[in-house]
Short mmCIF file of C-alpha atoms and ligand atoms in Angstrom, two decimals:
data_model
loop_
_atom_site.label_atom_id
_atom_site.label_comp_id
_atom_site.label_asym_id
_atom_site.label_seq_id
_atom_site.Cartn_x
_atom_site.Cartn_y
_atom_site.Cartn_z
CA MET F 1 -57.93 82.28 46.65
CA THR F 2 -56.35 82.14 50.30
CA LEU F 3 -55.79 78.54 51.93
CA MET F 4 -58.39 79.64 54.32
CA HIS F 5 -60.88 80.26 51.55
CA ALA F 6 -60.14 76.88 50.06
CA LEU F 7 -60.44 74.95 53.33
CA THR F 8 -64.11 76.60 53.98
CA THR F 9 -67.00 74.42 52.32
CA THR F 10 -69.56 75.97 50.29
CA LYS F 11 -72.11 75.53 53.09
CA GLU F 12 -69.89 77.52 55.51
CA ARG F 13 -69.54 80.39 53.16
CA GLY F 14 -73.25 80.45 52.64
CA LEU F 15 -73.15 79.81 49.03
CA ILE F 16 -75.51 77.09 48.75
CA ILE F 17 -77.67 76.75 45.50
CA PRO F 18 -81.08 75.71 46.61
CA ILE F 19 -82.63 72.79 44.81
CA PRO F 20 -84.80 74.64 42.30
CA GLN F 21 -88.90 74.68 43.10
CA VAL F 22 -90.24 74.50 39.78
CA GLU F 23 -93.68 73.59 38.25
CA PRO F 24 -94.43 69.95 37.86
CA ARG F 25 -93.97 68.13 34.39
CA THR F 26 -97.26 67.79 32.87
CA ALA F 27 -98.31 65.61 29.73
CA ILE F 28 -97.99 67.42 26.51
CA PRO F 29 -101.44 68.17 25.09
CA LEU F 30 -102.79 66.72 21.74
CA GLN F 31 -103.45 69.65 19.89
CA ASN F 32 -104.63 70.59 16.29
CA LEU F 33 -101.14 72.60 15.63
CA ARG F 34 -101.79 74.89 12.89
CA ILE F 35 -98.93 77.20 13.29
CA PRO F 36 -96.45 77.74 10.55
CA GLY F 37 -94.09 75.45 12.07
CA PRO F 38 -93.08 73.52 13.89
CA THR F 39 -95.84 71.26 12.16
CA PRO F 40 -97.36 67.95 13.53
CA VAL F 41 -94.86 64.73 13.21
CA PRO F 42 -96.56 61.87 12.17
CA PRO F 43 -97.00 59.22 15.01
CA ALA F 44 -94.32 56.90 12.97
CA VAL F 45 -91.85 59.57 12.37
CA LEU F 46 -92.19 60.52 16.36
CA ALA F 47 -91.69 56.82 17.17
CA GLU F 48 -88.44 56.82 15.47
CA LEU F 49 -87.07 59.19 18.01
CA ALA F 50 -87.33 56.48 20.62
CA SER F 51 -84.75 54.23 18.84
CA PRO F 52 -81.65 53.43 20.71
CA VAL F 53 -78.78 56.30 20.07
CA ILE F 54 -75.76 54.93 18.06
CA ASN F 55 -72.27 55.88 17.33
CA HIS F 56 -72.37 58.75 15.13
CA ARG F 57 -68.90 57.68 13.87
CA GLY F 58 -70.31 54.13 13.09
CA PRO F 59 -71.36 52.39 9.69
CA GLU F 60 -75.09 52.59 10.97
CA PHE F 61 -74.87 56.37 11.11
CA ALA F 62 -73.09 56.56 7.87
CA ALA F 63 -75.73 54.44 5.96
CA ILE F 64 -78.38 56.80 7.34
CA LEU F 65 -76.74 59.81 6.37
CA ARG F 66 -75.97 58.52 2.66
CA ARG F 67 -79.82 58.04 2.38
CA VAL F 68 -80.67 61.19 3.97
CA THR F 69 -78.31 62.98 1.55
CA ALA F 70 -79.43 61.45 -1.61
CA ARG F 71 -83.26 61.81 -0.80
CA LEU F 72 -82.60 65.51 0.02
CA GLN F 73 -81.12 66.01 -3.32
CA PHE F 74 -84.13 64.79 -4.67
CA VAL F 75 -86.31 67.01 -2.61
CA PHE F 76 -84.33 70.02 -3.49
CA GLN F 77 -84.06 68.71 -7.13
CA THR F 78 -80.32 69.31 -7.35
CA ASN F 79 -77.09 67.27 -7.70
CA ALA F 80 -75.19 69.87 -5.44
CA PRO F 81 -73.47 68.47 -2.27
CA MET F 82 -75.93 68.51 0.40
CA LEU F 83 -74.93 69.43 3.84
CA THR F 84 -76.78 69.19 7.18
CA PHE F 85 -76.11 70.88 10.40
CA PRO F 86 -77.86 70.71 13.75
CA ALA F 87 -79.65 74.21 13.70
CA SER F 88 -82.82 75.93 12.78
CA GLY F 89 -83.88 77.79 9.79
CA THR F 90 -82.14 80.99 11.15
CA GLY F 91 -78.95 79.00 11.07
CA GLY F 92 -79.61 78.26 7.49
CA GLN F 93 -79.44 81.98 6.84
CA GLU F 94 -76.42 82.43 8.88
CA CYS F 95 -74.50 79.41 7.21
CA ALA F 96 -75.15 80.67 3.62
CA LEU F 97 -73.72 84.03 4.26
CA VAL F 98 -70.58 83.06 5.95
CA ASN F 99 -69.68 80.64 3.50
CA LEU F 100 -70.35 82.67 0.55
CA PHE F 101 -68.94 86.28 1.18
CA SER F 102 -66.16 88.58 2.38
CA PRO F 103 -66.59 91.69 4.44
CA GLY F 104 -67.80 94.87 2.57
CA GLU F 105 -69.56 92.80 -0.49
CA HIS F 106 -72.78 94.20 -1.73
CA VAL F 107 -75.63 91.89 -1.50
CA VAL F 108 -79.10 92.75 -2.70
CA ALA F 109 -81.91 91.40 -0.36
CA ILE F 110 -85.34 91.31 -1.99
CA THR F 111 -87.55 91.35 1.33
CA ILE F 112 -91.34 90.90 1.47
CA GLY F 113 -91.59 90.56 5.47
CA HIS F 114 -90.10 89.50 8.70
CA PHE F 115 -88.01 86.39 7.45
CA GLY F 116 -86.55 88.40 4.36
CA ASN F 117 -85.47 91.35 6.84
CA ARG F 118 -83.73 88.83 9.30
CA PHE F 119 -81.95 87.48 6.31
CA ALA F 120 -80.82 91.12 5.50
CA GLN F 121 -80.19 92.04 8.95
CA ILE F 122 -77.86 88.80 9.35
CA ALA F 123 -75.78 89.84 6.34
CA GLU F 124 -75.58 93.51 7.75
CA ARG F 125 -74.23 92.05 11.32
CA TYR F 126 -71.40 90.28 9.13
CA GLY F 127 -70.49 93.47 7.85
CA LEU F 128 -71.83 92.92 4.10
CA GLN F 129 -73.30 95.95 2.13
CA VAL F 130 -76.79 95.19 2.15
CA THR F 131 -79.37 97.05 -0.09
CA ARG F 132 -82.93 96.11 0.24
CA ILE F 133 -85.44 95.73 -2.70
CA ALA F 134 -88.49 95.93 0.05
CA PHE F 135 -92.17 95.19 -0.77
CA PRO F 136 -95.08 96.11 1.36
CA TRP F 137 -96.18 93.15 3.91
CA GLY F 138 -98.73 91.13 2.00
CA GLU F 139 -97.33 91.54 -1.45
CA ALA F 140 -95.00 89.38 -3.45
CA ALA F 141 -91.70 90.78 -5.22
CA ASP F 142 -92.71 92.51 -8.28
CA PRO F 143 -90.43 91.09 -11.18
CA ALA F 144 -90.54 94.39 -13.19
CA ILE F 145 -89.47 96.46 -9.96
CA VAL F 146 -86.93 93.91 -9.21
CA GLU F 147 -85.40 94.01 -12.53
CA THR F 148 -85.38 98.11 -12.85
CA ARG F 149 -83.75 98.04 -9.30
CA LEU F 150 -81.05 95.56 -9.94
CA HIS F 151 -80.04 97.50 -12.95
CA GLU F 152 -79.90 100.85 -10.77
CA LEU F 153 -78.01 98.72 -7.74
CA ALA F 154 -75.28 96.75 -9.90
CA PRO F 155 -72.67 95.94 -9.36
CA TYR F 156 -73.77 93.32 -6.62
CA ARG F 157 -72.15 90.00 -5.55
CA GLY F 158 -75.45 88.09 -4.40
CA VAL F 159 -79.10 88.18 -4.26
CA LEU F 160 -80.97 87.04 -1.13
CA LEU F 161 -84.35 85.74 -1.40
CA THR F 162 -87.36 84.30 0.56
CA HIS F 163 -89.24 81.91 -1.45
CA ASN F 164 -92.05 81.59 0.91
CA GLU F 165 -92.65 84.54 3.43
CA THR F 166 -94.15 82.81 6.51
CA SER F 167 -94.85 86.26 8.23
CA THR F 168 -97.10 87.12 5.65
CA GLY F 169 -98.44 84.18 3.90
CA VAL F 170 -97.14 85.18 0.40
CA THR F 171 -95.05 83.12 -1.97
CA ASN F 172 -92.68 84.75 -4.46
CA ASP F 173 -92.54 83.87 -8.15
CA LEU F 174 -89.16 82.26 -7.53
CA GLN F 175 -88.72 80.72 -11.09
CA THR F 176 -89.24 84.10 -12.48
CA LEU F 177 -87.12 86.14 -10.09
CA SER F 178 -84.24 83.46 -10.67
CA ALA F 179 -84.52 83.84 -14.40
CA LEU F 180 -84.40 87.66 -14.39
CA ILE F 181 -81.59 87.65 -11.92
CA ARG F 182 -79.50 85.13 -13.76
CA ARG F 183 -80.20 87.01 -17.00
CA HIS F 184 -79.13 90.34 -15.60
CA ASN F 185 -76.17 88.96 -13.69
CA PRO F 186 -74.89 85.85 -14.63
CA ASP F 187 -72.24 85.50 -11.75
CA ALA F 188 -74.66 86.81 -8.90
CA LEU F 189 -75.07 84.32 -6.16
CA MET F 190 -78.48 83.44 -5.80
CA VAL F 191 -79.36 82.45 -2.09
CA VAL F 192 -82.84 81.38 -1.15
CA ASP F 193 -84.40 80.59 1.94
CA ALA F 194 -86.74 77.61 1.44
CA VAL F 195 -87.83 77.45 5.20
CA SER F 196 -91.44 77.05 4.74
CA SER F 197 -91.71 76.13 1.08
CA LEU F 198 -89.33 73.13 0.50
CA GLY F 199 -91.09 69.87 0.34
CA CYS F 200 -94.58 71.33 -0.10
CA ILE F 201 -94.49 73.60 -3.22
CA PRO F 202 -92.20 73.19 -6.24
CA LEU F 203 -88.65 74.28 -6.26
CA ASP F 204 -86.15 73.05 -8.81
CA MET F 205 -82.98 74.23 -7.63
CA ASP F 206 -80.79 73.29 -10.43
CA ALA F 207 -83.18 73.88 -13.12
CA TRP F 208 -83.85 77.26 -11.92
CA GLU F 209 -80.16 77.85 -11.49
CA ILE F 210 -80.23 78.54 -7.89
CA ASP F 211 -76.76 78.56 -6.21
CA VAL F 212 -77.82 77.80 -2.37
CA VAL F 213 -81.16 76.77 -1.16
CA PHE F 214 -81.55 75.96 2.59
CA THR F 215 -84.59 74.79 4.82
CA ALA F 216 -85.03 73.22 7.98
CA SER F 217 -86.43 69.98 9.44
CA GLN F 218 -90.07 71.43 11.23
CA LYS F 219 -92.07 72.48 8.33
CA GLY F 220 -92.60 70.71 5.14
CA LEU F 221 -90.26 67.81 6.23
CA LEU F 222 -92.18 66.42 8.84
CA CYS F 223 -89.92 66.19 11.50
CA PRO F 224 -89.36 67.89 14.81
CA PRO F 225 -87.18 71.22 14.98
CA GLY F 226 -83.36 70.81 15.13
CA LEU F 227 -81.95 70.25 11.58
CA MET F 228 -81.14 72.50 8.87
CA MET F 229 -80.16 71.39 5.28
CA ILE F 230 -78.37 73.40 2.82
CA ALA F 231 -77.37 72.39 -0.94
CA ALA F 232 -74.75 74.60 -2.70
CA GLY F 233 -74.15 74.68 -6.56
CA PRO F 234 -70.77 74.82 -8.40
CA ARG F 235 -70.93 78.61 -8.52
CA ALA F 236 -71.21 78.93 -4.67
CA TRP F 237 -68.37 76.34 -3.99
CA GLU F 238 -66.18 78.78 -6.17
CA ALA F 239 -67.13 81.33 -3.95
CA ASN F 240 -66.60 79.45 -0.82
CA ALA F 241 -63.10 78.96 -1.51
CA GLN F 242 -62.56 82.96 -1.60
CA ALA F 243 -65.20 83.97 0.97
CA ARG F 244 -63.44 85.67 3.97
CA LEU F 245 -66.46 85.91 6.58
CA PRO F 246 -65.39 83.98 9.72
CA ARG F 247 -67.05 80.64 10.28
CA PHE F 248 -66.28 77.31 12.13
CA TYR F 249 -69.45 75.56 13.02
CA PHE F 250 -71.02 76.36 9.72
CA ASP F 251 -68.06 75.81 7.59
CA TRP F 252 -69.02 73.88 4.36
CA ALA F 253 -65.75 72.51 3.66
CA ARG F 254 -65.45 70.71 6.88
CA ALA F 255 -69.03 69.41 6.80
CA ARG F 256 -68.22 68.10 2.95
CA ALA F 257 -65.09 66.66 4.03
CA SER F 258 -66.91 64.53 6.86
CA LEU F 259 -69.89 63.80 4.60
CA GLU F 260 -67.28 61.93 2.38
CA ARG F 261 -66.37 59.89 5.38
CA GLY F 262 -70.13 59.15 6.00
CA GLN F 263 -69.92 61.61 9.15
CA HIS F 264 -70.37 64.96 10.47
CA PRO F 265 -68.04 67.41 11.87
CA VAL F 266 -69.73 67.72 15.28
CA THR F 267 -71.91 65.07 17.16
CA PRO F 268 -75.02 65.19 15.03
CA PRO F 269 -78.47 64.84 16.73
CA VAL F 270 -78.57 61.27 15.63
CA SER F 271 -82.22 60.69 16.83
CA LEU F 272 -83.63 63.63 14.60
CA PHE F 273 -81.52 61.78 11.63
CA TYR F 274 -83.68 58.50 12.35
CA ALA F 275 -86.88 60.83 12.05
CA LEU F 276 -85.71 62.55 8.94
CA ASP F 277 -84.84 59.04 7.32
CA LEU F 278 -88.19 57.93 7.72
CA ALA F 279 -89.99 61.21 6.85
CA LEU F 280 -88.19 61.49 3.64
CA GLU F 281 -89.04 57.77 2.79
CA MET F 282 -92.66 58.94 3.50
CA LEU F 283 -92.33 62.05 1.51
CA LEU F 284 -91.07 60.15 -1.53
CA ALA F 285 -93.61 57.33 -1.16
CA GLU F 286 -96.16 60.09 -1.48
CA GLY F 287 -94.45 61.82 -4.55
CA LEU F 288 -93.28 65.21 -5.06
CA GLU F 289 -96.21 66.05 -7.62
CA ALA F 290 -98.72 64.47 -5.18
CA ILE F 291 -97.54 66.61 -2.45
CA PHE F 292 -97.52 70.08 -4.17
CA THR F 293 -101.26 69.04 -5.37
CA ARG F 294 -102.10 68.14 -1.78
CA HIS F 295 -100.59 71.65 -0.65
CA ARG F 296 -102.50 73.53 -3.34
CA HIS F 297 -105.73 71.86 -2.41
CA LEU F 298 -105.20 72.85 1.34
CA GLY F 299 -104.33 76.46 0.28
CA GLU F 300 -107.23 76.78 -1.74
CA TYR F 301 -109.33 75.06 0.85
CA VAL F 302 -108.44 77.54 3.70
CA ARG F 303 -108.70 80.81 1.49
CA LYS F 304 -112.15 79.79 0.13
CA HIS F 305 -113.43 78.94 3.69
CA VAL F 306 -111.62 81.92 5.36
CA ARG F 307 -113.66 84.16 2.80
CA ALA F 308 -116.86 82.20 3.57
CA ILE F 309 -116.67 82.74 7.04
CA GLY F 310 -116.41 86.85 6.06
CA LEU F 311 -112.83 87.39 6.79
CA HIS F 312 -110.06 88.94 4.87
CA LEU F 313 -106.81 87.64 3.74
CA LEU F 314 -103.67 89.48 4.00
CA ALA F 315 -102.23 88.38 0.53
CA ASP F 316 -103.46 88.93 -2.98
CA PRO F 317 -104.85 85.53 -3.97
CA VAL F 318 -102.31 85.42 -7.00
CA SER F 319 -99.35 85.16 -4.61
CA ALA F 320 -101.21 83.66 -1.62
CA SER F 321 -99.02 80.87 -0.09
CA ASN F 322 -100.17 77.15 -0.11
CA THR F 323 -98.35 76.45 3.14
CA VAL F 324 -99.53 79.38 5.38
CA THR F 325 -102.43 81.72 5.28
CA ALA F 326 -102.50 85.23 6.84
CA VAL F 327 -106.02 86.30 7.89
CA ARG F 328 -106.76 89.97 8.85
CA VAL F 329 -108.24 90.29 12.31
CA PRO F 330 -111.92 91.80 12.18
CA GLU F 331 -112.22 95.09 13.56
CA GLY F 332 -112.91 94.95 17.46
CA ILE F 333 -111.61 91.59 17.82
CA ASP F 334 -108.77 90.87 20.26
CA ALA F 335 -106.69 88.48 18.40
CA LYS F 336 -104.87 87.45 21.44
CA ALA F 337 -107.97 86.41 23.34
CA LEU F 338 -109.25 85.02 20.21
CA LEU F 339 -106.16 82.62 19.58
CA ASN F 340 -106.13 81.81 23.53
CA THR F 341 -109.78 80.57 23.40
CA LEU F 342 -109.25 78.37 20.49
CA ARG F 343 -106.05 76.91 22.19
CA GLU F 344 -107.51 76.31 25.53
CA ARG F 345 -111.12 75.17 24.69
CA ASP F 346 -110.45 73.63 21.44
CA GLN F 347 -106.96 72.56 21.27
CA VAL F 348 -106.74 74.44 17.92
CA VAL F 349 -103.33 76.27 18.03
CA LEU F 350 -103.09 79.30 15.33
CA ALA F 351 -100.17 81.87 15.31
CA GLY F 352 -100.37 85.63 15.59
CA GLY F 353 -98.88 87.97 13.58
CA GLN F 354 -95.13 89.56 13.89
CA GLU F 355 -93.90 92.93 14.39
CA HIS F 356 -96.23 95.56 13.35
CA LEU F 357 -98.64 92.89 12.11
CA SER F 358 -99.16 91.74 15.92
CA GLY F 359 -102.84 91.80 16.87
CA LYS F 360 -103.69 92.62 13.09
CA ILE F 361 -103.52 89.15 11.40
CA PHE F 362 -103.26 85.64 12.69
CA ARG F 363 -101.85 82.83 10.59
CA ILE F 364 -102.94 79.24 9.78
CA GLY F 365 -100.37 76.72 8.86
CA HIS F 366 -101.04 74.17 6.35
CA MET F 367 -97.76 72.59 5.57
CA GLY F 368 -96.27 69.18 6.13
CA SER F 369 -98.31 66.77 7.75
CA CYS F 370 -101.55 68.32 7.02
CA GLU F 371 -105.08 66.97 5.79
CA VAL F 372 -108.28 68.87 5.04
CA ARG F 373 -109.91 67.31 8.10
CA ASP F 374 -107.36 69.07 10.28
CA LEU F 375 -108.48 72.30 8.56
CA PHE F 376 -111.84 71.62 8.65
CA THR F 377 -111.88 71.20 12.40
CA ALA F 378 -109.88 74.22 12.87
CA LEU F 379 -112.31 76.54 10.70
CA ASN F 380 -115.18 75.24 12.32
CA CYS F 381 -113.82 76.14 15.60
CA LEU F 382 -112.48 79.44 14.45
CA GLN F 383 -115.95 80.28 13.16
CA VAL F 384 -117.77 79.47 16.33
CA SER F 385 -115.02 81.37 18.50
CA LEU F 386 -115.52 84.45 16.19
CA LYS F 387 -119.14 84.31 16.63
CA GLU F 388 -118.79 84.38 20.65
CA PHE F 389 -116.27 87.09 20.29
CA GLY F 390 -119.05 89.37 18.22
CA PHE F 391 -118.22 88.96 15.07
CA ALA F 392 -121.20 87.89 12.27
CA ALA F 393 -119.40 85.02 11.04
CA GLY F 394 -120.77 83.45 7.54
CA THR F 395 -122.49 80.18 7.61
CA HIS F 396 -120.85 78.05 5.38
CA ARG F 397 -120.27 75.03 7.57
CA GLU F 398 -122.45 72.68 5.14
CA GLU F 399 -120.47 73.56 2.02
CA ARG F 400 -117.26 72.94 3.93
CA LEU F 401 -118.56 69.86 5.09
CA ALA F 402 -119.84 68.69 1.63
CA GLN F 403 -116.17 69.67 0.31
CA TRP F 404 -114.55 67.56 2.88
CA GLN F 405 -116.75 64.61 1.95
CA HIS F 406 -116.05 64.89 -1.80
CA TYR F 407 -112.24 64.85 -0.79
CA LYS F 408 -112.44 61.72 1.67
CA ARG F 409 -114.35 59.91 -1.18
CA GLY F 410 -111.49 60.98 -3.61
CA GLN F 411 -109.02 59.79 -1.25
CA ARG F 412 -110.70 56.42 -0.77
CA THR F 413 -110.71 55.83 -4.34
CA ARG F 414 -107.03 56.57 -4.62
CA HIS F 415 -106.40 54.34 -1.54
CA ALA F 416 -108.47 51.58 -3.30
CA SER F 417 -106.77 51.80 -6.57
N1 LIG N 1 -87.16 81.71 7.12
C1 LIG N 1 -88.56 81.52 6.80
C2 LIG N 1 -88.98 81.52 5.80
C3 LIG N 1 -89.24 81.10 8.05
O1 LIG N 1 -90.26 80.76 8.11
C4 LIG N 1 -88.20 80.89 9.39
C5 LIG N 1 -89.26 80.29 10.48
O2 LIG N 1 -90.33 80.41 10.56
C6 LIG N 1 -86.85 81.28 9.45
C7 LIG N 1 -86.37 81.64 8.52
C8 LIG N 1 -86.33 81.06 10.89
O3 LIG N 1 -86.21 79.73 11.05
P1 LIG N 1 -86.15 79.28 12.50
O4 LIG N 1 -87.18 79.93 13.36
O5 LIG N 1 -86.31 77.69 12.51
O6 LIG N 1 -84.79 79.49 13.13
#
């Protein structure tokens, strides 16, 4: 830089960055958010976000971290160390891979949709040798096929699995798959993406001998997006000591050492920890079994009434997810226009399809903070809109109403007892 250049002001050099002219801020609308994550956050949890920010190296944060860690272990059904990172679900996929493997190692990815593919892609980016056992979108992994393919593909160091495939609304039979993988290869590292299942449907990490499970805050855990939690069992920690993939931000060893001091290696999103602290208290108060039952009812309710409207499900009912339902778009209906109408007119927000299913399906989320009344409203609005779009929707509103009233009576009885 010349002296002359240094002495001229930004203004003289014509390098003024103008104040941006942006659209004014508007109030965030109150919507019936029925996408499969992020999910609605209960008002009490939202209120926690407004608490004052505290020192993340102080005793108050340490107490929160201790509570959250112990409760997460319970929700994961594990005694394994539980680490939390500021990240989303994709961060969980990356975090698991970089802490477990070395370049060139062979892993098998069991994929049934978009998020299983993403997991495999990240592994490839990090230089792992990835073999996919891929199933058609809308189907669960068939244990018999997995078993045969594993025999053909051995040796392999790890298996990547998606518990619940959010892009297709399909749940894998994780208990059966994990048992057969363990039987076939007792040393395999079993890594499970539980982003859209944990805290909604059963997952017993230790009992099912799974090595690593991760999830994120914005689905079943009643929180806004921003936190990822990952548990790693003894076999995974042994692998971690040998794993040579590069890592820094997601390094388990650093996170575990900090956790022992009641801290986090980086500045954690303390406000999200307040939210998670209360959310876990609420989840435990409801009880895991009650949560699983609620989600089973929600899944059955949606599937039953989607069919009653005259629509078709993408998934086979046997493996249909109790956290998200994928619905085929009827012939001749513009899915984007339908979802826009629902959002703008009824404040009902559904999700579209991903990749080749874009325009072919839409998805209804029913995980986390969700009750039948939310689905009742959403399905009624859907039925009305479909009719306006020219689809001869069924007329099962009365049945839906009766079922809702039945459900409400049950709830009142529960509360009264
Ligand atoms: N895995 C699954 C099963 C998911 O459902 C998602 C997101 O929906 C992800 C991974 C990626 O999570 P994120 O979008 O939070 O990065």
